[in-house]
Amino acid sequence: MSLSLCVYCGSRLGDSPVFEHAARSLGERLAARGGRLVYGGGRVGLMGIVANAVLRGGGQVVGVIPQALMQREVGHAGLTELHVVQTMHERKQRMAESADAFVALPGGIGTLEELYEVWSWQQLGYHDKPVALLNVDGYYDALLRFMDICHRRGFVSDAQHAALIVDDDVERLLDRVGAAAAKATAPDDYSRI
């Protein structure tokens, strides 16, 4: 199965080259496996790095970007496909519909919002696609501790807590996400969102 992977990540580079290395590695490995990247369509930050790595590896890259961001000239002009949409909601829905799985790399508020949205959509039964975190250099350790508290305090179920795939190794993460995506069987139903 060729994986269509939706990647959420920063439009900035962060404070360490380790984040750039992880984004580049994910893109290279996804392309080497014949996968397709679906992402927010930007040319800057970690978003641009992962997209360029997939393209250099001969893979396909589908970007979805709102018109307002395209006008600010952050859209990537060299993608396999670039869809310019009107709203952020349309962007996120189109990305979700185009992907077999979701992975968050380091990022800020937007990355967290996108991660939690697809994870909550999974919980609500809108899809059964895998949702994962690439925990580069312990970036998400504090967030994962907080999710453990949410689980222990009864606000996140055992099943939903266990559903998030977390790894710090690109190859292992892609293996786990690919295996989980192959098992996903429920049809998407984003019409109720």
Short mmCIF file of C-alpha atoms in Angstrom, two decimals:
data_model
loop_
_atom_site.label_atom_id
_atom_site.label_comp_id
_atom_site.label_asym_id
_atom_site.label_seq_id
_atom_site.Cartn_x
_atom_site.Cartn_y
_atom_site.Cartn_z
CA MET A 1 0.00 0.00 0.00
CA SER A 2 1.36 3.40 -1.00
CA LEU A 3 0.73 5.75 1.92
CA SER A 4 -0.81 9.18 1.47
CA LEU A 5 0.46 10.95 4.57
CA CYS A 6 -0.86 14.24 5.90
CA VAL A 7 1.92 16.03 7.76
CA TYR A 8 1.36 18.91 10.17
CA CYS A 9 4.42 20.92 11.16
CA GLY A 10 5.77 24.38 11.78
CA SER A 11 5.95 27.20 9.29
CA ARG A 12 9.10 28.12 11.24
CA LEU A 13 12.32 26.17 11.72
CA GLY A 14 12.49 26.14 15.51
CA ASP A 15 15.62 26.59 17.57
CA SER A 16 17.59 23.51 16.58
CA PRO A 17 18.78 21.91 13.33
CA VAL A 18 17.48 18.59 14.68
CA PHE A 19 13.96 19.66 13.66
CA GLU A 20 15.06 20.38 10.09
CA HIS A 21 16.85 17.05 9.96
CA ALA A 22 13.71 15.20 11.11
CA ALA A 23 11.50 16.97 8.55
CA ARG A 24 13.99 16.23 5.76
CA SER A 25 14.33 12.61 6.87
CA LEU A 26 10.56 12.08 6.98
CA GLY A 27 10.21 13.51 3.46
CA GLU A 28 13.08 11.42 2.10
CA ARG A 29 11.82 8.21 3.67
CA LEU A 30 8.22 8.83 2.57
CA ALA A 31 9.37 9.37 -1.03
CA ALA A 32 11.63 6.29 -0.91
CA ARG A 33 8.61 4.22 0.13
CA GLY A 34 6.54 5.55 -2.78
CA GLY A 35 4.33 7.60 -0.49
CA ARG A 36 2.56 10.87 -1.17
CA LEU A 37 2.72 13.95 1.05
CA VAL A 38 -0.40 15.97 1.81
CA TYR A 39 0.30 19.19 3.69
CA GLY A 40 -0.59 22.85 4.08
CA GLY A 41 1.08 24.02 0.88
CA GLY A 42 3.69 26.33 2.39
CA ARG A 43 7.25 26.87 1.20
CA VAL A 44 8.60 28.13 4.54
CA GLY A 45 9.77 26.48 7.75
CA LEU A 46 9.57 22.75 8.37
CA MET A 47 6.64 22.63 5.93
CA GLY A 48 8.91 23.65 3.05
CA ILE A 49 11.67 21.29 4.14
CA VAL A 50 9.47 18.18 4.22
CA ALA A 51 7.83 19.07 0.89
CA ASN A 52 11.16 19.72 -0.83
CA ALA A 53 12.58 16.44 0.50
CA VAL A 54 9.65 14.47 -0.94
CA LEU A 55 9.96 16.28 -4.28
CA ARG A 56 13.74 15.69 -4.45
CA GLY A 57 13.06 12.01 -3.79
CA GLY A 58 10.67 11.81 -6.74
CA GLY A 59 7.53 11.66 -4.63
CA GLN A 60 4.23 13.43 -5.08
CA VAL A 61 3.30 16.43 -2.94
CA VAL A 62 -0.21 17.81 -2.61
CA GLY A 63 -0.54 21.19 -0.94
CA VAL A 64 -3.74 22.85 0.24
CA ILE A 65 -3.50 26.53 1.14
CA PRO A 66 -6.05 29.27 1.80
CA GLN A 67 -6.08 32.22 -0.60
CA ALA A 68 -5.12 34.63 2.19
CA LEU A 69 -1.85 32.76 2.82
CA MET A 70 -1.19 32.35 -0.88
CA GLN A 71 -1.45 36.13 -1.25
CA ARG A 72 1.22 36.56 1.44
CA GLU A 73 3.51 34.59 -0.91
CA VAL A 74 4.12 31.64 1.36
CA GLY A 75 2.59 29.12 -1.06
CA HIS A 76 4.96 26.58 -2.63
CA ALA A 77 4.89 26.96 -6.42
CA GLY A 78 6.75 23.72 -7.24
CA LEU A 79 4.35 21.06 -5.94
CA THR A 80 2.75 18.18 -7.82
CA GLU A 81 -0.62 19.75 -6.96
CA LEU A 82 -1.45 22.99 -5.16
CA HIS A 83 -5.09 23.59 -4.24
CA VAL A 84 -5.98 27.15 -3.26
CA VAL A 85 -9.11 27.23 -1.10
CA GLN A 86 -11.09 29.98 0.59
CA THR A 87 -11.08 29.01 4.27
CA MET A 88 -8.94 27.21 6.84
CA HIS A 89 -11.82 24.81 7.47
CA GLU A 90 -11.95 23.88 3.78
CA ARG A 91 -8.16 23.44 3.84
CA LYS A 92 -8.20 21.06 6.80
CA GLN A 93 -11.12 19.02 5.50
CA ARG A 94 -9.56 18.61 2.06
CA MET A 95 -6.24 17.56 3.60
CA ALA A 96 -8.01 15.02 5.83
CA GLU A 97 -9.99 13.56 2.94
CA SER A 98 -6.82 13.21 0.83
CA ALA A 99 -4.79 11.32 3.44
CA ASP A 100 -4.55 7.77 4.76
CA ALA A 101 -2.89 8.88 8.01
CA PHE A 102 -1.75 11.95 9.95
CA VAL A 103 1.61 12.81 11.51
CA ALA A 104 2.55 15.90 13.50
CA LEU A 105 6.16 17.06 13.58
CA PRO A 106 7.27 19.90 15.82
CA GLY A 107 5.26 23.05 15.34
CA GLY A 108 3.29 25.71 17.16
CA ILE A 109 -0.34 26.57 17.76
CA GLY A 110 -1.53 25.66 14.25
CA THR A 111 0.18 22.27 14.35
CA LEU A 112 -1.34 21.47 17.73
CA GLU A 113 -4.79 22.57 16.57
CA GLU A 114 -4.60 20.37 13.48
CA LEU A 115 -3.34 17.38 15.47
CA TYR A 116 -6.09 17.64 18.05
CA GLU A 117 -8.74 18.18 15.41
CA VAL A 118 -8.01 14.96 13.49
CA TRP A 119 -7.53 13.06 16.76
CA SER A 120 -10.93 14.25 18.01
CA TRP A 121 -12.50 13.46 14.62
CA GLN A 122 -11.11 9.94 15.04
CA GLN A 123 -12.68 9.69 18.50
CA LEU A 124 -16.02 10.90 17.13
CA GLY A 125 -15.96 8.28 14.36
CA TYR A 126 -15.53 10.58 11.36
CA HIS A 127 -12.53 8.47 10.32
CA ASP A 128 -10.44 5.58 11.64
CA LYS A 129 -7.14 6.69 10.12
CA PRO A 130 -4.03 6.61 12.32
CA VAL A 131 -2.89 9.78 14.07
CA ALA A 132 0.75 10.07 15.13
CA LEU A 133 3.42 12.29 16.66
CA LEU A 134 7.05 12.30 15.62
CA ASN A 135 8.51 13.28 18.99
CA VAL A 136 11.76 14.87 17.79
CA ASP A 137 14.30 15.53 20.54
CA GLY A 138 11.60 15.22 23.23
CA TYR A 139 9.68 18.17 21.77
CA TYR A 140 6.30 16.71 22.72
CA ASP A 141 7.29 15.19 26.10
CA ALA A 142 5.41 17.82 28.15
CA LEU A 143 2.31 17.46 25.96
CA LEU A 144 2.38 13.68 26.34
CA ARG A 145 2.67 14.03 30.13
CA PHE A 146 -0.38 16.30 30.06
CA MET A 147 -2.31 13.75 27.96
CA ASP A 148 -1.39 11.12 30.58
CA ILE A 149 -2.97 13.40 33.20
CA CYS A 150 -6.10 13.81 31.04
CA HIS A 151 -6.29 10.02 30.79
CA ARG A 152 -5.72 9.40 34.50
CA ARG A 153 -8.27 12.06 35.45
CA GLY A 154 -10.95 10.45 33.29
CA PHE A 155 -11.21 12.93 30.40
CA VAL A 156 -9.58 10.71 27.76
CA SER A 157 -10.65 7.09 27.34
CA ASP A 158 -8.22 4.17 27.40
CA ALA A 159 -8.86 3.53 23.70
CA GLN A 160 -8.34 7.12 22.62
CA HIS A 161 -5.24 7.52 24.77
CA ALA A 162 -3.76 4.39 23.20
CA ALA A 163 -4.79 5.44 19.68
CA LEU A 164 -2.13 8.15 19.34
CA ILE A 165 1.00 6.65 17.79
CA VAL A 166 4.13 8.23 19.24
CA ASP A 167 7.70 7.57 18.16
CA ASP A 168 11.01 9.40 17.92
CA ASP A 169 12.34 7.38 14.97
CA VAL A 170 11.19 8.21 11.42
CA GLU A 171 11.47 4.68 9.98
CA ARG A 172 9.72 3.07 12.92
CA LEU A 173 6.97 5.71 12.89
CA LEU A 174 6.34 5.20 9.16
CA ASP A 175 6.21 1.43 9.69
CA ARG A 176 3.69 1.79 12.52
CA VAL A 177 1.55 4.36 10.71
CA GLY A 178 1.59 2.34 7.50
CA ALA A 179 0.52 -0.84 9.31
CA ALA A 180 -2.29 1.00 11.08
CA ALA A 181 -3.46 2.68 7.86
CA ALA A 182 -3.64 -0.71 6.13
CA LYS A 183 -6.08 -1.86 8.84
CA ALA A 184 -8.35 1.20 8.62
CA THR A 185 -11.67 0.18 7.14
CA ALA A 186 -14.33 2.71 8.11
CA PRO A 187 -15.40 5.14 5.37
CA ASP A 188 -14.69 8.79 6.07
CA ASP A 189 -17.69 10.92 6.98
CA TYR A 190 -16.56 14.53 7.22
CA SER A 191 -20.01 15.75 6.08
CA ARG A 192 -21.18 15.93 9.72
CA ILE A 193 -18.38 18.28 10.77
#
